[in-house]
Amino acid sequence: MNHEEIKAEDNVSTVIQFVLLGFSDLSTLQGFLSGVFSIIYMIILIGNCLIIMITKIDPVLKKPMYFFLANFSFLEICYVTVTVPRILFNIWTQDRHISILACAVQMCFFLMLGTTESFLLAVMSYDRYVAICNPLHYPLVMNPTKCTQLAAVSWLTGIPIQVGQTCQIFSLHFCNSNQINHFFCDIPPILKLGCGDTSVHELSVYVVVMMVAAVPFILVLTSYSRIIVTILRLPTTKGRTKAFSTCSSHLLVVVLFYGSATVTYLRPKSTHSPGTDKLLSLFYTIVTPMFNPMIYSLRNKEVIAALRKMILLK
């Protein structure tokens, strides 16, 4: 499929809109991809909506752990809605043009929500740390006010940081091309289109990633290292199994999210390839959000019991 490409001379920006190439190279699979992404999007919406419903309805789930899980589920719905509907629109209409403003807005919301997820995962690991390592103080430490404050910080911290980063990225002159070899407006493919030296912008990306991903990840690792030590000291095998099962779901989500996102954003621009970037991005934008409801529900007896109770009531 041919796409209109704009090239410019010297350092004058002539790009007024981009072309999201997405999966246009897979021309024979457009119908299949449309079906796959539609199904995945519905699974994410239904699965996370169910988690939000049961945490609000079932009195057994009125605990800090499930308060954060409900926040996380709502976040996942917002997170995938930034990218997947646009992917489907591009496939259905075969119109892959996107204005610079729309591209900047998509990137900004994607980065803000990604930052929220990073901090929320750290908060959830802190919740598990307090519950397992200091169970007697848990109700006092993780009181409703503290939980609300931690959730608010997770949601709001990324806004000024990522608005600033988005403004900086789009202050570049785009004169190399207007074709974004990706399925949404992400930083690595946008930087590739910038004129001249973009090393300062790359450096700012590394600094921001260290702030919003590496620091929370270190907090997660610190929490879980202490959790594992505490679990191993438990006197009974049953106690160790129960404590570890509570945390293993969260740890799996952490590894999937931080692993793929960190590799994407911390690699030098010269080592980025469109195929690898798309594959890694699929993990932290679509695959992980799809598995999160299953990971948290199928590995949690209280959630399964609440689901059964809600189904039987209907």
PDB file of C-alpha atoms in Angstrom:
ATOM      1  CA  MET A   1       0.000   0.000   0.000  1.00  0.00           C
ATOM      2  CA  ASN A   2       1.317   3.413  -0.945  1.00  0.00           C
ATOM      3  CA  HIS A   3       1.237   6.286   1.493  1.00  0.00           C
ATOM      4  CA  GLU A   4       1.862   9.922   0.804  1.00  0.00           C
ATOM      5  CA  GLU A   5       5.296  10.797   2.148  1.00  0.00           C
ATOM      6  CA  ILE A   6       6.550  14.297   2.779  1.00  0.00           C
ATOM      7  CA  LYS A   7      10.243  15.026   2.712  1.00  0.00           C
ATOM      8  CA  ALA A   8      11.867  18.387   3.305  1.00  0.00           C
ATOM      9  CA  GLU A   9      15.142  20.049   2.598  1.00  0.00           C
ATOM     10  CA  ASP A  10      17.476  21.624   5.126  1.00  0.00           C
ATOM     11  CA  ASN A  11      15.954  22.150   8.593  1.00  0.00           C
ATOM     12  CA  VAL A  12      12.572  23.554   7.631  1.00  0.00           C
ATOM     13  CA  SER A  13       9.619  21.680   9.017  1.00  0.00           C
ATOM     14  CA  THR A  14       7.040  20.991   6.314  1.00  0.00           C
ATOM     15  CA  VAL A  15       5.169  18.207   8.086  1.00  0.00           C
ATOM     16  CA  ILE A  16       1.607  19.163   9.035  1.00  0.00           C
ATOM     17  CA  GLN A  17       0.349  15.619   9.528  1.00  0.00           C
ATOM     18  CA  PHE A  18       1.767  12.151   9.997  1.00  0.00           C
ATOM     19  CA  VAL A  19       0.942   8.777   8.493  1.00  0.00           C
ATOM     20  CA  LEU A  20       0.678   5.913  11.021  1.00  0.00           C
ATOM     21  CA  LEU A  21       1.866   2.941   8.978  1.00  0.00           C
ATOM     22  CA  GLY A  22       0.842   0.498  11.701  1.00  0.00           C
ATOM     23  CA  PHE A  23       0.405  -2.947  10.180  1.00  0.00           C
ATOM     24  CA  SER A  24      -0.092  -1.743   6.596  1.00  0.00           C
ATOM     25  CA  ASP A  25       2.711  -4.048   5.432  1.00  0.00           C
ATOM     26  CA  LEU A  26       0.441  -6.986   6.339  1.00  0.00           C
ATOM     27  CA  SER A  27      -2.103  -6.090   3.659  1.00  0.00           C
ATOM     28  CA  THR A  28      -3.543  -9.602   3.390  1.00  0.00           C
ATOM     29  CA  LEU A  29      -4.153  -9.820   7.154  1.00  0.00           C
ATOM     30  CA  GLN A  30      -6.123  -6.598   7.690  1.00  0.00           C
ATOM     31  CA  GLY A  31      -9.410  -8.432   8.325  1.00  0.00           C
ATOM     32  CA  PHE A  32      -7.743 -10.890  10.697  1.00  0.00           C
ATOM     33  CA  LEU A  33      -5.979  -8.098  12.608  1.00  0.00           C
ATOM     34  CA  SER A  34      -9.243  -6.173  12.871  1.00  0.00           C
ATOM     35  CA  GLY A  35     -10.930  -9.205  14.432  1.00  0.00           C
ATOM     36  CA  VAL A  36      -8.035  -9.903  16.805  1.00  0.00           C
ATOM     37  CA  PHE A  37      -7.776  -6.315  18.075  1.00  0.00           C
ATOM     38  CA  SER A  38     -11.570  -6.035  18.423  1.00  0.00           C
ATOM     39  CA  ILE A  39     -11.716  -9.230  20.513  1.00  0.00           C
ATOM     40  CA  ILE A  40      -8.752  -8.171  22.664  1.00  0.00           C
ATOM     41  CA  TYR A  41     -10.317  -4.757  23.276  1.00  0.00           C
ATOM     42  CA  MET A  42     -13.622  -6.341  24.333  1.00  0.00           C
ATOM     43  CA  ILE A  43     -11.811  -8.780  26.654  1.00  0.00           C
ATOM     44  CA  ILE A  44      -9.952  -5.880  28.298  1.00  0.00           C
ATOM     45  CA  LEU A  45     -13.125  -3.790  28.697  1.00  0.00           C
ATOM     46  CA  ILE A  46     -15.312  -6.639  30.017  1.00  0.00           C
ATOM     47  CA  GLY A  47     -12.632  -8.159  32.272  1.00  0.00           C
ATOM     48  CA  ASN A  48     -11.640  -4.899  33.919  1.00  0.00           C
ATOM     49  CA  CYS A  49     -15.246  -3.681  34.236  1.00  0.00           C
ATOM     50  CA  LEU A  50     -16.102  -6.924  36.047  1.00  0.00           C
ATOM     51  CA  ILE A  51     -13.222  -6.399  38.478  1.00  0.00           C
ATOM     52  CA  ILE A  52     -14.347  -2.821  39.165  1.00  0.00           C
ATOM     53  CA  MET A  53     -17.949  -3.987  39.721  1.00  0.00           C
ATOM     54  CA  ILE A  54     -17.159  -6.788  42.145  1.00  0.00           C
ATOM     55  CA  THR A  55     -14.736  -4.658  44.185  1.00  0.00           C
ATOM     56  CA  LYS A  56     -17.499  -2.074  44.607  1.00  0.00           C
ATOM     57  CA  ILE A  57     -20.350  -4.549  45.268  1.00  0.00           C
ATOM     58  CA  ASP A  58     -18.825  -7.333  47.376  1.00  0.00           C
ATOM     59  CA  PRO A  59     -18.207  -6.339  51.045  1.00  0.00           C
ATOM     60  CA  VAL A  60     -15.475  -8.995  51.344  1.00  0.00           C
ATOM     61  CA  LEU A  61     -13.407  -7.012  48.827  1.00  0.00           C
ATOM     62  CA  LYS A  62     -13.586  -3.726  50.758  1.00  0.00           C
ATOM     63  CA  LYS A  63      -9.859  -3.863  51.417  1.00  0.00           C
ATOM     64  CA  PRO A  64      -6.969  -1.605  50.343  1.00  0.00           C
ATOM     65  CA  MET A  65      -5.647  -4.312  48.009  1.00  0.00           C
ATOM     66  CA  TYR A  66      -8.895  -4.336  46.021  1.00  0.00           C
ATOM     67  CA  PHE A  67      -9.245  -0.548  46.137  1.00  0.00           C
ATOM     68  CA  PHE A  68      -5.941  -0.332  44.272  1.00  0.00           C
ATOM     69  CA  LEU A  69      -6.967  -3.209  41.993  1.00  0.00           C
ATOM     70  CA  ALA A  70     -10.130  -1.287  41.005  1.00  0.00           C
ATOM     71  CA  ASN A  71      -7.979   1.772  40.265  1.00  0.00           C
ATOM     72  CA  PHE A  72      -5.652  -0.406  38.232  1.00  0.00           C
ATOM     73  CA  SER A  73      -8.531  -1.899  36.224  1.00  0.00           C
ATOM     74  CA  PHE A  74      -9.960   1.539  35.430  1.00  0.00           C
ATOM     75  CA  LEU A  75      -6.475   2.654  34.421  1.00  0.00           C
ATOM     76  CA  GLU A  76      -6.112  -0.293  32.039  1.00  0.00           C
ATOM     77  CA  ILE A  77      -9.404   0.609  30.336  1.00  0.00           C
ATOM     78  CA  CYS A  78      -8.180   4.188  29.793  1.00  0.00           C
ATOM     79  CA  TYR A  79      -4.713   2.989  28.768  1.00  0.00           C
ATOM     80  CA  VAL A  80      -5.836   0.718  25.925  1.00  0.00           C
ATOM     81  CA  THR A  81      -8.526   3.174  24.806  1.00  0.00           C
ATOM     82  CA  VAL A  82      -5.762   5.634  23.915  1.00  0.00           C
ATOM     83  CA  THR A  83      -4.331   3.248  21.286  1.00  0.00           C
ATOM     84  CA  VAL A  84      -6.646   0.398  20.248  1.00  0.00           C
ATOM     85  CA  PRO A  85      -9.619   2.404  18.842  1.00  0.00           C
ATOM     86  CA  ARG A  86      -7.169   4.344  16.663  1.00  0.00           C
ATOM     87  CA  ILE A  87      -5.634   1.082  15.416  1.00  0.00           C
ATOM     88  CA  LEU A  88      -9.103  -0.233  14.535  1.00  0.00           C
ATOM     89  CA  PHE A  89     -10.061   3.048  12.835  1.00  0.00           C
ATOM     90  CA  ASN A  90      -6.920   2.909  10.675  1.00  0.00           C
ATOM     91  CA  ILE A  91      -7.612  -0.699   9.685  1.00  0.00           C
ATOM     92  CA  TRP A  92     -11.317  -0.176   8.979  1.00  0.00           C
ATOM     93  CA  THR A  93     -10.970   3.042   6.962  1.00  0.00           C
ATOM     94  CA  GLN A  94      -7.436   2.497   5.611  1.00  0.00           C
ATOM     95  CA  ASP A  95      -6.979   6.222   6.307  1.00  0.00           C
ATOM     96  CA  ARG A  96      -3.790   6.337   8.333  1.00  0.00           C
ATOM     97  CA  HIS A  97      -3.320  10.108   8.448  1.00  0.00           C
ATOM     98  CA  ILE A  98      -3.156  11.798  11.847  1.00  0.00           C
ATOM     99  CA  SER A  99      -2.609  15.493  12.531  1.00  0.00           C
ATOM    100  CA  ILE A 100       0.383  16.633  14.585  1.00  0.00           C
ATOM    101  CA  LEU A 101      -1.972  17.851  17.326  1.00  0.00           C
ATOM    102  CA  ALA A 102      -3.872  14.530  17.492  1.00  0.00           C
ATOM    103  CA  CYS A 103      -0.556  12.670  17.533  1.00  0.00           C
ATOM    104  CA  ALA A 104       0.743  14.846  20.389  1.00  0.00           C
ATOM    105  CA  VAL A 105      -2.481  14.373  22.378  1.00  0.00           C
ATOM    106  CA  GLN A 106      -2.337  10.590  21.917  1.00  0.00           C
ATOM    107  CA  MET A 107       1.309  10.471  23.001  1.00  0.00           C
ATOM    108  CA  CYS A 108       0.682  12.706  26.005  1.00  0.00           C
ATOM    109  CA  PHE A 109      -2.233  10.639  27.331  1.00  0.00           C
ATOM    110  CA  PHE A 110      -0.390   7.394  26.644  1.00  0.00           C
ATOM    111  CA  LEU A 111       2.676   8.587  28.584  1.00  0.00           C
ATOM    112  CA  MET A 112       0.611  10.004  31.462  1.00  0.00           C
ATOM    113  CA  LEU A 113      -1.333   6.770  31.867  1.00  0.00           C
ATOM    114  CA  GLY A 114       1.855   4.715  31.533  1.00  0.00           C
ATOM    115  CA  THR A 115       3.399   6.779  34.335  1.00  0.00           C
ATOM    116  CA  THR A 116       0.284   6.225  36.454  1.00  0.00           C
ATOM    117  CA  GLU A 117       0.588   2.469  35.898  1.00  0.00           C
ATOM    118  CA  SER A 118       4.235   2.540  36.910  1.00  0.00           C
ATOM    119  CA  PHE A 119       3.502   4.363  40.187  1.00  0.00           C
ATOM    120  CA  LEU A 120       0.353   2.354  40.884  1.00  0.00           C
ATOM    121  CA  LEU A 121       2.275  -0.917  40.574  1.00  0.00           C
ATOM    122  CA  ALA A 122       4.772   0.450  43.121  1.00  0.00           C
ATOM    123  CA  VAL A 123       1.934   1.448  45.462  1.00  0.00           C
ATOM    124  CA  MET A 124       0.369  -2.008  45.142  1.00  0.00           C
ATOM    125  CA  SER A 125       3.699  -3.629  46.021  1.00  0.00           C
ATOM    126  CA  TYR A 126       3.960  -1.350  49.077  1.00  0.00           C
ATOM    127  CA  ASP A 127       0.453  -2.442  50.093  1.00  0.00           C
ATOM    128  CA  ARG A 128       1.507  -6.110  49.908  1.00  0.00           C
ATOM    129  CA  TYR A 129       4.709  -5.312  51.820  1.00  0.00           C
ATOM    130  CA  VAL A 130       2.781  -3.757  54.717  1.00  0.00           C
ATOM    131  CA  ALA A 131       0.159  -6.547  54.687  1.00  0.00           C
ATOM    132  CA  ILE A 132       2.746  -9.347  54.869  1.00  0.00           C
ATOM    133  CA  CYS A 133       5.663  -7.791  56.727  1.00  0.00           C
ATOM    134  CA  ASN A 134       3.678  -5.644  59.203  1.00  0.00           C
ATOM    135  CA  PRO A 135       0.239  -7.293  59.405  1.00  0.00           C
ATOM    136  CA  LEU A 136      -0.612  -5.865  62.843  1.00  0.00           C
ATOM    137  CA  HIS A 137      -0.058  -2.297  61.647  1.00  0.00           C
ATOM    138  CA  TYR A 138      -1.723  -2.862  58.256  1.00  0.00           C
ATOM    139  CA  PRO A 139      -5.186  -1.413  59.101  1.00  0.00           C
ATOM    140  CA  LEU A 140      -3.566   1.659  60.641  1.00  0.00           C
ATOM    141  CA  VAL A 141      -0.962   2.270  57.909  1.00  0.00           C
ATOM    142  CA  MET A 142      -3.214   1.530  54.929  1.00  0.00           C
ATOM    143  CA  ASN A 143      -6.264   3.445  56.169  1.00  0.00           C
ATOM    144  CA  PRO A 144      -8.817   4.825  53.630  1.00  0.00           C
ATOM    145  CA  THR A 145      -7.292   8.318  53.670  1.00  0.00           C
ATOM    146  CA  LYS A 146      -3.781   6.985  53.015  1.00  0.00           C
ATOM    147  CA  CYS A 147      -5.054   4.745  50.210  1.00  0.00           C
ATOM    148  CA  THR A 148      -6.842   7.662  48.528  1.00  0.00           C
ATOM    149  CA  GLN A 149      -3.732   9.833  48.814  1.00  0.00           C
ATOM    150  CA  LEU A 150      -1.483   7.148  47.322  1.00  0.00           C
ATOM    151  CA  ALA A 151      -3.912   6.578  44.442  1.00  0.00           C
ATOM    152  CA  ALA A 152      -4.178  10.345  43.799  1.00  0.00           C
ATOM    153  CA  VAL A 153      -0.388  10.719  43.728  1.00  0.00           C
ATOM    154  CA  SER A 154      -0.169   7.845  41.229  1.00  0.00           C
ATOM    155  CA  TRP A 155      -2.755   9.448  38.939  1.00  0.00           C
ATOM    156  CA  LEU A 156      -1.493  13.031  39.141  1.00  0.00           C
ATOM    157  CA  THR A 157       2.307  12.753  39.250  1.00  0.00           C
ATOM    158  CA  GLY A 158       2.714  11.947  35.572  1.00  0.00           C
ATOM    159  CA  ILE A 159       0.629  14.867  34.276  1.00  0.00           C
ATOM    160  CA  PRO A 160       3.187  17.728  34.536  1.00  0.00           C
ATOM    161  CA  ILE A 161       6.116  15.430  33.695  1.00  0.00           C
ATOM    162  CA  GLN A 162       4.612  13.959  30.540  1.00  0.00           C
ATOM    163  CA  VAL A 163       2.953  17.160  29.330  1.00  0.00           C
ATOM    164  CA  GLY A 164       6.420  18.734  29.496  1.00  0.00           C
ATOM    165  CA  GLN A 165       8.051  15.806  27.723  1.00  0.00           C
ATOM    166  CA  THR A 166       5.422  15.784  24.965  1.00  0.00           C
ATOM    167  CA  CYS A 167       5.895  19.520  24.379  1.00  0.00           C
ATOM    168  CA  GLN A 168       9.637  18.997  24.142  1.00  0.00           C
ATOM    169  CA  ILE A 169       9.327  16.114  21.651  1.00  0.00           C
ATOM    170  CA  PHE A 170       6.955  18.072  19.424  1.00  0.00           C
ATOM    171  CA  SER A 171       9.151  21.165  19.530  1.00  0.00           C
ATOM    172  CA  LEU A 172      11.349  19.266  17.066  1.00  0.00           C
ATOM    173  CA  HIS A 173      11.321  20.111  13.368  1.00  0.00           C
ATOM    174  CA  PHE A 174      10.089  17.095  11.386  1.00  0.00           C
ATOM    175  CA  CYS A 175      11.690  17.156   7.984  1.00  0.00           C
ATOM    176  CA  ASN A 176      12.974  13.624   7.398  1.00  0.00           C
ATOM    177  CA  SER A 177       9.599  12.072   6.664  1.00  0.00           C
ATOM    178  CA  ASN A 178       5.997  12.122   7.833  1.00  0.00           C
ATOM    179  CA  GLN A 179       5.646   8.338   8.048  1.00  0.00           C
ATOM    180  CA  ILE A 180       5.535   6.865  11.552  1.00  0.00           C
ATOM    181  CA  ASN A 181       6.434   3.193  11.284  1.00  0.00           C
ATOM    182  CA  HIS A 182       4.365   2.273  14.316  1.00  0.00           C
ATOM    183  CA  PHE A 183       0.730   1.693  15.281  1.00  0.00           C
ATOM    184  CA  PHE A 184       0.495   4.732  17.593  1.00  0.00           C
ATOM    185  CA  CYS A 185       2.394   7.938  18.326  1.00  0.00           C
ATOM    186  CA  ASP A 186       5.213   6.753  20.579  1.00  0.00           C
ATOM    187  CA  ILE A 187       8.486   8.497  21.404  1.00  0.00           C
ATOM    188  CA  PRO A 188      11.059   6.284  19.572  1.00  0.00           C
ATOM    189  CA  PRO A 189       9.437   6.431  16.090  1.00  0.00           C
ATOM    190  CA  ILE A 190       8.669  10.157  16.471  1.00  0.00           C
ATOM    191  CA  LEU A 191      12.297  10.945  17.389  1.00  0.00           C
ATOM    192  CA  LYS A 192      13.430   9.158  14.222  1.00  0.00           C
ATOM    193  CA  LEU A 193      11.580  11.757  12.138  1.00  0.00           C
ATOM    194  CA  GLY A 194      13.282  14.727  13.803  1.00  0.00           C
ATOM    195  CA  CYS A 195      15.755  16.893  11.909  1.00  0.00           C
ATOM    196  CA  GLY A 196      19.340  17.273  13.022  1.00  0.00           C
ATOM    197  CA  ASP A 197      20.730  16.214  16.379  1.00  0.00           C
ATOM    198  CA  THR A 198      18.103  14.768  18.727  1.00  0.00           C
ATOM    199  CA  SER A 199      20.565  13.643  21.418  1.00  0.00           C
ATOM    200  CA  VAL A 200      19.259  16.221  23.925  1.00  0.00           C
ATOM    201  CA  HIS A 201      15.717  14.901  23.448  1.00  0.00           C
ATOM    202  CA  GLU A 202      16.968  11.314  23.837  1.00  0.00           C
ATOM    203  CA  LEU A 203      18.739  12.259  27.053  1.00  0.00           C
ATOM    204  CA  SER A 204      15.552  13.850  28.423  1.00  0.00           C
ATOM    205  CA  VAL A 205      13.665  10.647  27.617  1.00  0.00           C
ATOM    206  CA  TYR A 206      16.235   8.607  29.598  1.00  0.00           C
ATOM    207  CA  VAL A 207      15.981  10.982  32.561  1.00  0.00           C
ATOM    208  CA  VAL A 208      12.169  10.828  32.571  1.00  0.00           C
ATOM    209  CA  VAL A 209      12.182   7.021  32.246  1.00  0.00           C
ATOM    210  CA  MET A 210      14.531   6.783  35.219  1.00  0.00           C
ATOM    211  CA  MET A 211      12.161   8.983  37.238  1.00  0.00           C
ATOM    212  CA  VAL A 212       8.854   7.361  36.305  1.00  0.00           C
ATOM    213  CA  ALA A 213       9.884   3.750  35.663  1.00  0.00           C
ATOM    214  CA  ALA A 214      13.273   2.877  37.146  1.00  0.00           C
ATOM    215  CA  VAL A 215      12.626   4.462  40.570  1.00  0.00           C
ATOM    216  CA  PRO A 216       9.186   2.788  41.032  1.00  0.00           C
ATOM    217  CA  PHE A 217      10.681  -0.496  39.787  1.00  0.00           C
ATOM    218  CA  ILE A 218      13.432  -0.293  42.430  1.00  0.00           C
ATOM    219  CA  LEU A 219      10.739   0.335  45.067  1.00  0.00           C
ATOM    220  CA  VAL A 220       8.871  -2.731  43.801  1.00  0.00           C
ATOM    221  CA  LEU A 221      12.016  -4.874  43.976  1.00  0.00           C
ATOM    222  CA  THR A 222      12.796  -3.584  47.484  1.00  0.00           C
ATOM    223  CA  SER A 223       9.267  -4.377  48.672  1.00  0.00           C
ATOM    224  CA  TYR A 224       9.317  -7.866  47.199  1.00  0.00           C
ATOM    225  CA  SER A 225      12.783  -8.715  48.472  1.00  0.00           C
ATOM    226  CA  ARG A 226      11.524  -8.000  51.999  1.00  0.00           C
ATOM    227  CA  ILE A 227       8.275  -9.847  51.309  1.00  0.00           C
ATOM    228  CA  ILE A 228      10.163 -12.968  50.146  1.00  0.00           C
ATOM    229  CA  VAL A 229      12.395 -12.916  53.247  1.00  0.00           C
ATOM    230  CA  THR A 230       9.305 -12.631  55.466  1.00  0.00           C
ATOM    231  CA  ILE A 231       7.481 -15.425  53.609  1.00  0.00           C
ATOM    232  CA  LEU A 232      10.447 -17.779  53.940  1.00  0.00           C
ATOM    233  CA  ARG A 233      10.401 -17.208  57.712  1.00  0.00           C
ATOM    234  CA  LEU A 234       6.771 -18.298  58.058  1.00  0.00           C
ATOM    235  CA  PRO A 235       6.522 -21.486  60.148  1.00  0.00           C
ATOM    236  CA  THR A 236       4.019 -23.412  58.002  1.00  0.00           C
ATOM    237  CA  THR A 237       4.041 -24.394  54.341  1.00  0.00           C
ATOM    238  CA  LYS A 238       0.387 -23.405  54.077  1.00  0.00           C
ATOM    239  CA  GLY A 239       1.149 -19.905  55.335  1.00  0.00           C
ATOM    240  CA  ARG A 240       4.027 -19.516  52.902  1.00  0.00           C
ATOM    241  CA  THR A 241       1.909 -20.716  49.976  1.00  0.00           C
ATOM    242  CA  LYS A 242      -0.976 -18.366  50.827  1.00  0.00           C
ATOM    243  CA  ALA A 243       1.309 -15.343  51.251  1.00  0.00           C
ATOM    244  CA  PHE A 244       3.223 -16.037  48.054  1.00  0.00           C
ATOM    245  CA  SER A 245       0.068 -16.618  45.963  1.00  0.00           C
ATOM    246  CA  THR A 246      -1.184 -13.179  47.008  1.00  0.00           C
ATOM    247  CA  CYS A 247       1.934 -11.552  45.575  1.00  0.00           C
ATOM    248  CA  SER A 248       2.850 -13.731  42.601  1.00  0.00           C
ATOM    249  CA  SER A 249       0.072 -12.279  40.405  1.00  0.00           C
ATOM    250  CA  HIS A 250       1.242  -8.737  41.003  1.00  0.00           C
ATOM    251  CA  LEU A 251       4.880  -9.708  40.467  1.00  0.00           C
ATOM    252  CA  LEU A 252       4.035 -11.284  37.094  1.00  0.00           C
ATOM    253  CA  VAL A 253       2.292  -8.084  35.943  1.00  0.00           C
ATOM    254  CA  VAL A 254       5.275  -6.022  37.124  1.00  0.00           C
ATOM    255  CA  VAL A 255       7.775  -8.105  35.137  1.00  0.00           C
ATOM    256  CA  LEU A 256       5.669  -7.958  31.939  1.00  0.00           C
ATOM    257  CA  PHE A 257       5.090  -4.201  32.129  1.00  0.00           C
ATOM    258  CA  TYR A 258       8.464  -2.895  33.304  1.00  0.00           C
ATOM    259  CA  GLY A 259      10.465  -5.390  31.234  1.00  0.00           C
ATOM    260  CA  SER A 260       9.007  -4.520  27.820  1.00  0.00           C
ATOM    261  CA  ALA A 261       8.634  -0.770  28.510  1.00  0.00           C
ATOM    262  CA  THR A 262      12.175  -0.335  29.857  1.00  0.00           C
ATOM    263  CA  VAL A 263      13.776  -2.122  26.899  1.00  0.00           C
ATOM    264  CA  THR A 264      11.783   0.083  24.501  1.00  0.00           C
ATOM    265  CA  TYR A 265      12.648   3.459  26.023  1.00  0.00           C
ATOM    266  CA  LEU A 266      16.186   2.921  27.311  1.00  0.00           C
ATOM    267  CA  ARG A 267      17.690   1.606  24.076  1.00  0.00           C
ATOM    268  CA  PRO A 268      19.646   4.150  21.977  1.00  0.00           C
ATOM    269  CA  LYS A 269      17.774   5.478  18.941  1.00  0.00           C
ATOM    270  CA  SER A 270      20.307   3.861  16.585  1.00  0.00           C
ATOM    271  CA  THR A 271      19.389   0.370  17.838  1.00  0.00           C
ATOM    272  CA  HIS A 272      15.645   0.765  17.356  1.00  0.00           C
ATOM    273  CA  SER A 273      14.023  -1.240  14.592  1.00  0.00           C
ATOM    274  CA  PRO A 274      10.330  -0.860  13.643  1.00  0.00           C
ATOM    275  CA  GLY A 275       9.611  -4.586  13.969  1.00  0.00           C
ATOM    276  CA  THR A 276      11.142  -4.899  17.443  1.00  0.00           C
ATOM    277  CA  ASP A 277       9.522  -1.672  18.639  1.00  0.00           C
ATOM    278  CA  LYS A 278       6.077  -2.812  17.503  1.00  0.00           C
ATOM    279  CA  LEU A 279       6.492  -6.218  19.145  1.00  0.00           C
ATOM    280  CA  LEU A 280       7.643  -4.765  22.476  1.00  0.00           C
ATOM    281  CA  SER A 281       4.936  -2.099  22.368  1.00  0.00           C
ATOM    282  CA  LEU A 282       2.268  -4.741  21.820  1.00  0.00           C
ATOM    283  CA  PHE A 283       3.316  -6.308  25.122  1.00  0.00           C
ATOM    284  CA  TYR A 284       2.958  -3.255  27.345  1.00  0.00           C
ATOM    285  CA  THR A 285       0.077  -1.589  25.464  1.00  0.00           C
ATOM    286  CA  ILE A 286      -2.218  -4.507  24.647  1.00  0.00           C
ATOM    287  CA  VAL A 287      -1.030  -7.968  25.751  1.00  0.00           C
ATOM    288  CA  THR A 288      -0.353  -7.111  29.413  1.00  0.00           C
ATOM    289  CA  PRO A 289      -3.676  -5.225  29.884  1.00  0.00           C
ATOM    290  CA  MET A 290      -5.477  -8.206  28.332  1.00  0.00           C
ATOM    291  CA  PHE A 291      -3.918 -10.697  30.751  1.00  0.00           C
ATOM    292  CA  ASN A 292      -4.184  -8.516  33.866  1.00  0.00           C
ATOM    293  CA  PRO A 293      -7.870  -9.316  34.640  1.00  0.00           C
ATOM    294  CA  MET A 294      -7.176 -13.036  34.163  1.00  0.00           C
ATOM    295  CA  ILE A 295      -3.990 -12.935  36.241  1.00  0.00           C
ATOM    296  CA  TYR A 296      -5.673 -11.112  39.122  1.00  0.00           C
ATOM    297  CA  SER A 297      -8.943 -13.065  39.050  1.00  0.00           C
ATOM    298  CA  LEU A 298      -7.880 -16.636  38.264  1.00  0.00           C
ATOM    299  CA  ARG A 299      -5.112 -16.538  40.891  1.00  0.00           C
ATOM    300  CA  ASN A 300      -7.224 -14.914  43.605  1.00  0.00           C
ATOM    301  CA  LYS A 301      -9.748 -17.024  45.520  1.00  0.00           C
ATOM    302  CA  GLU A 302     -11.593 -14.004  46.949  1.00  0.00           C
ATOM    303  CA  VAL A 303     -12.108 -12.516  43.487  1.00  0.00           C
ATOM    304  CA  ILE A 304     -13.323 -15.861  42.099  1.00  0.00           C
ATOM    305  CA  ALA A 305     -15.746 -16.251  45.024  1.00  0.00           C
ATOM    306  CA  ALA A 306     -17.061 -12.702  44.473  1.00  0.00           C
ATOM    307  CA  LEU A 307     -17.555 -13.392  40.760  1.00  0.00           C
ATOM    308  CA  ARG A 308     -19.478 -16.600  41.489  1.00  0.00           C
ATOM    309  CA  LYS A 309     -21.634 -14.791  44.023  1.00  0.00           C
ATOM    310  CA  MET A 310     -22.438 -12.015  41.534  1.00  0.00           C
ATOM    311  CA  ILE A 311     -23.302 -14.531  38.779  1.00  0.00           C
ATOM    312  CA  LEU A 312     -25.528 -16.577  41.075  1.00  0.00           C
ATOM    313  CA  LEU A 313     -27.362 -13.442  42.231  1.00  0.00           C
ATOM    314  CA  LYS A 314     -28.168 -12.692  38.614  1.00  0.00           C
TER     315      LYS A 314
END
